[in-house]
């Protein structure tokens, strides 16, 4: 062989060796694969109708978005294109819902999702708003045990009577019953697919955030233990492997947010979810996990984050209220069942998309419930002079929350109703958008507040509780507003005070010294509560009204559990309705800027520009 031929032969051999070294990666990609499609949503909150317009990113137009009928249309189209399609929810499917669902105990949402084709719903914190017994009823079916007027209305809307229950499965891997050590619902669901003539199984592990007991009414989770999310998943992996499962999807009601300004690109991952609870959870997950579908933060993102092994895994979230669906394709090795690739795309549920056919059965069911609720919802109960939104300024003042606090004080100020001297309202209990001046399509007119709008702001049905707190307890409650202070979680929850209570806080100070000044004006007399960070007359007592959620220590306000001489009061929504009635003609409309409301009630001393 001459020299040139020898060199050519050596070169060919070298290329062959390089190809052989690369073969494992190439061979994996070359193996026959099938595609399993997952459509995911989160934080639907019973939003059966469109919540309004939405855009995918700053460059995209606003489009009418959401609605259960159109979400079902997108799902049907996906299933028609690929029969190996699974539809999942990462929690808060129900709870904090609009009146068209909430008045009927969220039975309308369950019925709609049955017909949309939902397969699995990981429980979220709002699934526990009415307690575990009610959540179990929604799974199994049957009428509400006490509210016969607003349950099992299927004969009027075209659904079975009694209420059919969820045809999809609630999942609760980390929610354990103390009495028997069993999970409240199944920890995971298995789905079998026929891919390339071979049956393959995929596992869907569902759970909620471990801090759920601190953000729901304690009575709703009595007898339940909420375990660590990552530890729960990792303990299940060997069980699933023993069943021959190679593909594992985690559905978790916990999330994060992007750091880019609004409107955010729903398919971006600005900031990599840094500082978000979900990033820490994912970083501790077993390397066997193939996909993580998240929720809770009401954000949209499309990320890749490292698992405990260092391997990147797809982590998604689809905004909230049915505006977005996450369309995910998992490439599965037909020989082994391993997931070999994941692609995801967040898609706006665009009601103007002519290629999507809305589900007419769901539309008819929603219309039926709408007919039942409209006479109640459209009743005008008050008037406002301008918007009273639930947005917060840098010090965390919130106009809608202040209105609610004032209503609760008014309802409990009389001695026979509690003798309250102040009220405090949790910001999470004041739902978006607050009270808007512009009239709705119902035709009530500008400035009119309807019962339905008030219900949207206050959907939880909490009762009022008036209790006695010392000045020290009141100051400690205000200190519990801040992350990791006095037992608070990692989130700030700055309470909204009624007129008369004013306080000044400084986040640069240590826990226990963040509230620098506080005073309470009662019957024209102002009493100092905190001066230069020191409590004044710590044993003096005050009558304080909060809702039953806070009274039981909700949102980690454990100090309130020590309140004494408790007196139960009206429902929060009834108190709000009575207060707003004072602003019907001939009385002037409610003005959130009126000097008599003594605003701002909260001031801030540090350099922060956004409510934490």
Tab-separated table of N, CA, C and O in Angstrom, residues 176-244:
chain	number	residue	atom	x	y	z
A	176	UNK	N	-50.882	13.739	54.213
A	176	UNK	CA	-51.055	12.480	54.930
A	176	UNK	C	-52.028	12.668	56.098
A	176	UNK	O	-51.974	13.668	56.812
A	177	UNK	N	-52.911	11.700	56.267
A	177	UNK	CA	-53.868	11.733	57.372
A	177	UNK	C	-53.214	11.192	58.644
A	177	UNK	O	-52.646	10.107	58.648
A	178	UNK	N	-53.314	11.981	59.713
A	178	UNK	CA	-52.699	11.567	60.982
A	178	UNK	C	-53.307	10.282	61.515
A	178	UNK	O	-52.622	9.458	62.121
A	179	UNK	N	-54.591	10.089	61.276
A	179	UNK	CA	-55.285	8.961	61.906
A	179	UNK	C	-54.822	7.603	61.398
A	179	UNK	O	-54.886	6.611	62.115
A	180	UNK	N	-54.354	7.561	60.147
A	180	UNK	CA	-53.973	6.253	59.601
A	180	UNK	C	-52.669	6.253	58.803
A	180	UNK	O	-52.241	5.200	58.320
A	181	UNK	N	-52.050	7.428	58.642
A	181	UNK	CA	-50.790	7.500	57.916
A	181	UNK	C	-50.909	7.379	56.414
A	181	UNK	O	-49.909	7.316	55.702
A	182	UNK	N	-52.159	7.348	55.913
A	182	UNK	CA	-52.373	7.243	54.470
A	182	UNK	C	-52.531	8.625	53.846
A	182	UNK	O	-52.973	9.567	54.500
A	183	UNK	N	-52.200	8.728	52.566
A	183	UNK	CA	-52.394	9.993	51.865
A	183	UNK	C	-53.886	10.259	51.686
A	183	UNK	O	-54.683	9.327	51.566
A	184	UNK	N	-54.255	11.538	51.680
A	184	UNK	CA	-55.665	11.913	51.567
A	184	UNK	C	-56.242	11.434	50.240
A	184	UNK	O	-57.392	10.961	50.180
A	185	UNK	N	-55.476	11.592	49.177
A	185	UNK	CA	-55.814	11.053	47.856
A	185	UNK	C	-54.606	10.253	47.370
A	185	UNK	O	-53.556	10.246	48.000
A	186	UNK	N	-54.761	9.606	46.244
A	186	UNK	CA	-53.652	8.821	45.694
A	186	UNK	C	-52.417	9.706	45.520
A	186	UNK	O	-52.525	10.876	45.130
A	187	UNK	N	-51.238	9.178	45.800
A	187	UNK	CA	-50.030	9.987	45.635
A	187	UNK	C	-49.643	10.214	44.180
A	187	UNK	O	-48.988	11.209	43.855
A	188	UNK	N	-50.061	9.309	43.322
A	188	UNK	CA	-49.728	9.439	41.905
A	188	UNK	C	-50.774	8.711	41.075
A	188	UNK	O	-51.540	7.884	41.577
A	189	UNK	N	-50.793	9.040	39.802
A	189	UNK	CA	-51.627	8.332	38.849
A	189	UNK	C	-50.763	7.759	37.748
A	189	UNK	O	-49.744	8.356	37.372
A	190	UNK	N	-51.141	6.613	37.253
A	190	UNK	CA	-50.417	5.982	36.146
A	190	UNK	C	-51.254	6.075	34.874
A	190	UNK	O	-52.476	5.907	34.910
A	191	UNK	N	-50.592	6.342	33.777
A	191	UNK	CA	-51.267	6.409	32.486
A	191	UNK	C	-50.523	5.492	31.526
A	191	UNK	O	-49.290	5.572	31.391
A	192	UNK	N	-51.261	4.612	30.877
A	192	UNK	CA	-50.659	3.689	29.919
A	192	UNK	C	-50.867	4.196	28.500
A	192	UNK	O	-51.944	4.703	28.157
A	193	UNK	N	-49.851	4.066	27.679
A	193	UNK	CA	-49.909	4.526	26.299
A	193	UNK	C	-49.495	3.398	25.369
A	193	UNK	O	-48.627	2.587	25.701
A	194	UNK	N	-50.114	3.378	24.208
A	194	UNK	CA	-49.722	2.438	23.156
A	194	UNK	C	-48.828	3.206	22.195
A	194	UNK	O	-49.298	4.027	21.395
A	195	UNK	N	-47.530	2.974	22.305
A	195	UNK	CA	-46.554	3.675	21.464
A	195	UNK	C	-45.788	2.650	20.647
A	195	UNK	O	-45.089	1.789	21.197
A	196	UNK	N	-45.969	2.708	19.355
A	196	UNK	CA	-45.298	1.766	18.476
A	196	UNK	C	-45.705	0.328	18.739
A	196	UNK	O	-44.892	-0.589	18.605
A	197	UNK	N	-46.982	0.148	19.160
A	197	UNK	CA	-47.465	-1.190	19.432
A	197	UNK	C	-47.052	-1.741	20.781
A	197	UNK	O	-47.322	-2.900	21.097
A	198	UNK	N	-46.402	-0.917	21.603
A	198	UNK	CA	-45.955	-1.357	22.911
A	198	UNK	C	-46.641	-0.529	23.988
A	198	UNK	O	-46.787	0.679	23.856
A	199	UNK	N	-47.089	-1.185	25.065
A	199	UNK	CA	-47.722	-0.501	26.180
A	199	UNK	C	-46.649	0.052	27.117
A	199	UNK	O	-45.806	-0.695	27.620
A	200	UNK	N	-46.685	1.354	27.338
A	200	UNK	CA	-45.730	2.011	28.221
A	200	UNK	C	-46.485	2.799	29.280
A	200	UNK	O	-47.538	3.366	29.014
A	201	UNK	N	-45.920	2.834	30.495
A	201	UNK	CA	-46.574	3.519	31.604
A	201	UNK	C	-45.817	4.795	31.973
A	201	UNK	O	-44.582	4.816	31.993
A	202	UNK	N	-46.596	5.837	32.279
A	202	UNK	CA	-46.029	7.102	32.739
A	202	UNK	C	-46.691	7.450	34.071
A	202	UNK	O	-47.901	7.286	34.241
A	203	UNK	N	-45.899	7.911	35.040
A	203	UNK	CA	-46.409	8.258	36.363
A	203	UNK	C	-46.536	9.773	36.501
A	203	UNK	O	-45.664	10.532	36.048
A	204	UNK	N	-47.616	10.184	37.158
A	204	UNK	CA	-47.852	11.591	37.456
A	204	UNK	C	-47.993	11.735	38.975
A	204	UNK	O	-48.990	11.307	39.557
A	205	UNK	N	-46.969	12.288	39.604
A	205	UNK	CA	-46.986	12.516	41.041
A	205	UNK	C	-47.565	13.907	41.298
A	205	UNK	O	-47.104	14.889	40.720
A	206	UNK	N	-48.577	13.991	42.168
A	206	UNK	CA	-49.217	15.280	42.427
A	206	UNK	C	-49.164	15.655	43.892
A	206	UNK	O	-49.336	14.807	44.773
A	207	UNK	N	-48.924	16.947	44.162
A	207	UNK	CA	-48.870	17.395	45.558
A	207	UNK	C	-48.947	18.918	45.624
A	207	UNK	O	-48.856	19.622	44.612
A	208	UNK	N	-49.098	19.410	46.851
A	208	UNK	CA	-49.162	20.841	47.089
A	208	UNK	C	-47.970	21.280	47.928
A	208	UNK	O	-47.170	20.454	48.390
A	209	UNK	N	-47.832	22.582	48.136
A	209	UNK	CA	-46.719	23.086	48.918
A	209	UNK	C	-46.848	22.661	50.381
A	209	UNK	O	-47.940	22.601	50.943
A	210	UNK	N	-45.729	22.392	51.007
A	210	UNK	CA	-45.743	21.897	52.387
A	210	UNK	C	-46.250	22.964	53.361
A	210	UNK	O	-46.677	22.631	54.477
A	211	UNK	N	-46.218	24.243	52.974
A	211	UNK	CA	-46.674	25.319	53.848
A	211	UNK	C	-48.177	25.563	53.759
A	211	UNK	O	-48.665	26.561	54.306
A	212	UNK	N	-48.909	24.682	53.105
A	212	UNK	CA	-50.359	24.864	52.977
A	212	UNK	C	-51.045	25.140	54.314
A	212	UNK	O	-51.917	26.020	54.382
A	213	UNK	N	-50.705	24.473	55.418
A	213	UNK	CA	-51.406	24.760	56.677
A	213	UNK	C	-51.267	26.201	57.147
A	213	UNK	O	-52.081	26.664	57.958
A	214	UNK	N	-50.263	26.896	56.651
A	214	UNK	CA	-50.057	28.275	57.095
A	214	UNK	C	-50.788	29.291	56.224
A	214	UNK	O	-50.801	30.476	56.549
A	215	UNK	N	-51.394	28.835	55.142
A	215	UNK	CA	-52.067	29.787	54.256
A	215	UNK	C	-53.519	29.423	53.970
A	215	UNK	O	-54.141	30.018	53.097
A	216	UNK	N	-54.043	28.449	54.711
A	216	UNK	CA	-55.469	28.129	54.613
A	216	UNK	C	-56.041	28.100	56.024
A	216	UNK	O	-55.308	28.065	57.014
A	217	UNK	N	-57.357	28.119	56.126
A	217	UNK	CA	-58.000	28.052	57.424
A	217	UNK	C	-57.575	26.769	58.132
A	217	UNK	O	-57.755	25.673	57.598
A	218	UNK	N	-56.996	26.886	59.323
A	218	UNK	CA	-56.482	25.688	60.008
A	218	UNK	C	-57.511	24.583	60.170
A	218	UNK	O	-57.167	23.405	60.086
A	219	UNK	N	-58.775	24.937	60.383
A	219	UNK	CA	-59.794	23.900	60.532
A	219	UNK	C	-59.954	23.083	59.258
A	219	UNK	O	-60.377	21.919	59.293
A	220	UNK	N	-59.607	23.678	58.109
A	220	UNK	CA	-59.742	22.978	56.836
A	220	UNK	C	-58.716	21.889	56.630
A	220	UNK	O	-58.902	21.013	55.780
A	221	UNK	N	-57.606	21.940	57.382
A	221	UNK	CA	-56.551	20.932	57.225
A	221	UNK	C	-56.301	20.199	58.542
A	221	UNK	O	-55.261	19.555	58.713
A	222	UNK	N	-57.255	20.287	59.446
A	222	UNK	CA	-57.119	19.602	60.730
A	222	UNK	C	-56.989	18.094	60.504
A	222	UNK	O	-57.708	17.503	59.703
A	223	UNK	N	-56.034	17.495	61.190
A	223	UNK	CA	-55.828	16.062	61.050
A	223	UNK	C	-54.957	15.667	59.880
A	223	UNK	O	-54.813	14.472	59.605
A	224	UNK	N	-54.371	16.646	59.196
A	224	UNK	CA	-53.535	16.361	58.029
A	224	UNK	C	-52.109	16.832	58.274
A	224	UNK	O	-51.873	17.836	58.953
A	225	UNK	N	-51.164	16.120	57.694
A	225	UNK	CA	-49.754	16.491	57.729
A	225	UNK	C	-49.299	16.740	56.297
A	225	UNK	O	-49.597	15.942	55.396
A	226	UNK	N	-48.572	17.838	56.093
A	226	UNK	CA	-48.075	18.192	54.763
A	226	UNK	C	-46.552	18.014	54.768
A	226	UNK	O	-45.835	18.753	55.435
A	227	UNK	N	-46.097	17.042	54.021
A	227	UNK	CA	-44.684	16.668	54.054
A	227	UNK	C	-43.856	17.424	53.017
A	227	UNK	O	-44.380	18.010	52.073
A	228	UNK	N	-42.554	17.353	53.201
A	228	UNK	CA	-41.621	18.016	52.288
A	228	UNK	C	-41.821	17.502	50.865
A	228	UNK	O	-41.935	16.298	50.622
A	229	UNK	N	-41.820	18.444	49.931
A	229	UNK	CA	-42.167	18.102	48.550
A	229	UNK	C	-41.109	17.223	47.881
A	229	UNK	O	-41.429	16.184	47.285
A	230	UNK	N	-39.831	17.631	47.971
A	230	UNK	CA	-38.781	16.869	47.293
A	230	UNK	C	-38.603	15.491	47.936
A	230	UNK	O	-38.436	14.480	47.230
A	231	UNK	N	-38.648	15.440	49.252
A	231	UNK	CA	-38.495	14.154	49.934
A	231	UNK	C	-39.624	13.197	49.555
A	231	UNK	O	-39.402	11.983	49.411
A	232	UNK	N	-40.817	13.740	49.383
A	232	UNK	CA	-41.963	12.904	48.999
A	232	UNK	C	-41.754	12.288	47.629
A	232	UNK	O	-41.968	11.084	47.423
A	233	UNK	N	-41.336	13.098	46.674
A	233	UNK	CA	-41.104	12.590	45.316
A	233	UNK	C	-39.999	11.532	45.327
A	233	UNK	O	-40.141	10.439	44.753
A	234	UNK	N	-38.901	11.849	45.988
A	234	UNK	CA	-37.749	10.945	45.959
A	234	UNK	C	-38.071	9.592	46.586
A	234	UNK	O	-37.559	8.554	46.148
A	235	UNK	N	-38.942	9.587	47.589
A	235	UNK	CA	-39.322	8.324	48.218
A	235	UNK	C	-40.205	7.474	47.309
A	235	UNK	O	-40.236	6.244	47.432
A	236	UNK	N	-40.915	8.126	46.382
A	236	UNK	CA	-41.799	7.395	45.473
A	236	UNK	C	-41.070	6.804	44.268
A	236	UNK	O	-41.554	5.854	43.642
A	237	UNK	N	-39.925	7.353	43.938
A	237	UNK	CA	-39.216	6.904	42.736
A	237	UNK	C	-38.923	5.408	42.766
A	237	UNK	O	-39.199	4.692	41.783
A	238	UNK	N	-38.372	4.852	43.848
A	238	UNK	CA	-38.124	3.398	43.840
A	238	UNK	C	-39.400	2.571	43.677
A	238	UNK	O	-39.385	1.514	43.033
A	239	UNK	N	-40.509	3.040	44.263
A	239	UNK	CA	-41.777	2.324	44.109
A	239	UNK	C	-42.212	2.287	42.648
A	239	UNK	O	-42.685	1.254	42.154
A	240	UNK	N	-42.046	3.418	41.977
A	240	UNK	CA	-42.442	3.479	40.568
A	240	UNK	C	-41.508	2.646	39.696
A	240	UNK	O	-41.960	1.953	38.768
A	241	UNK	N	-40.227	2.679	39.998
A	241	UNK	CA	-39.273	1.853	39.250
A	241	UNK	C	-39.621	0.367	39.386
A	241	UNK	O	-39.521	-0.405	38.431
A	242	UNK	N	-40.051	-0.025	40.589
A	242	UNK	CA	-40.391	-1.428	40.823
A	242	UNK	C	-41.605	-1.857	40.008
A	242	UNK	O	-41.788	-3.056	39.745
A	243	UNK	N	-42.419	-0.878	39.580
A	243	UNK	CA	-43.584	-1.189	38.749
A	243	UNK	C	-43.273	-1.079	37.261
A	243	UNK	O	-44.176	-1.165	36.429
A	244	UNK	N	-42.004	-0.861	36.942
A	244	UNK	CA	-41.610	-0.772	35.543
A	244	UNK	C	-41.852	0.584	34.923
A	244	UNK	O	-41.873	0.715	33.691
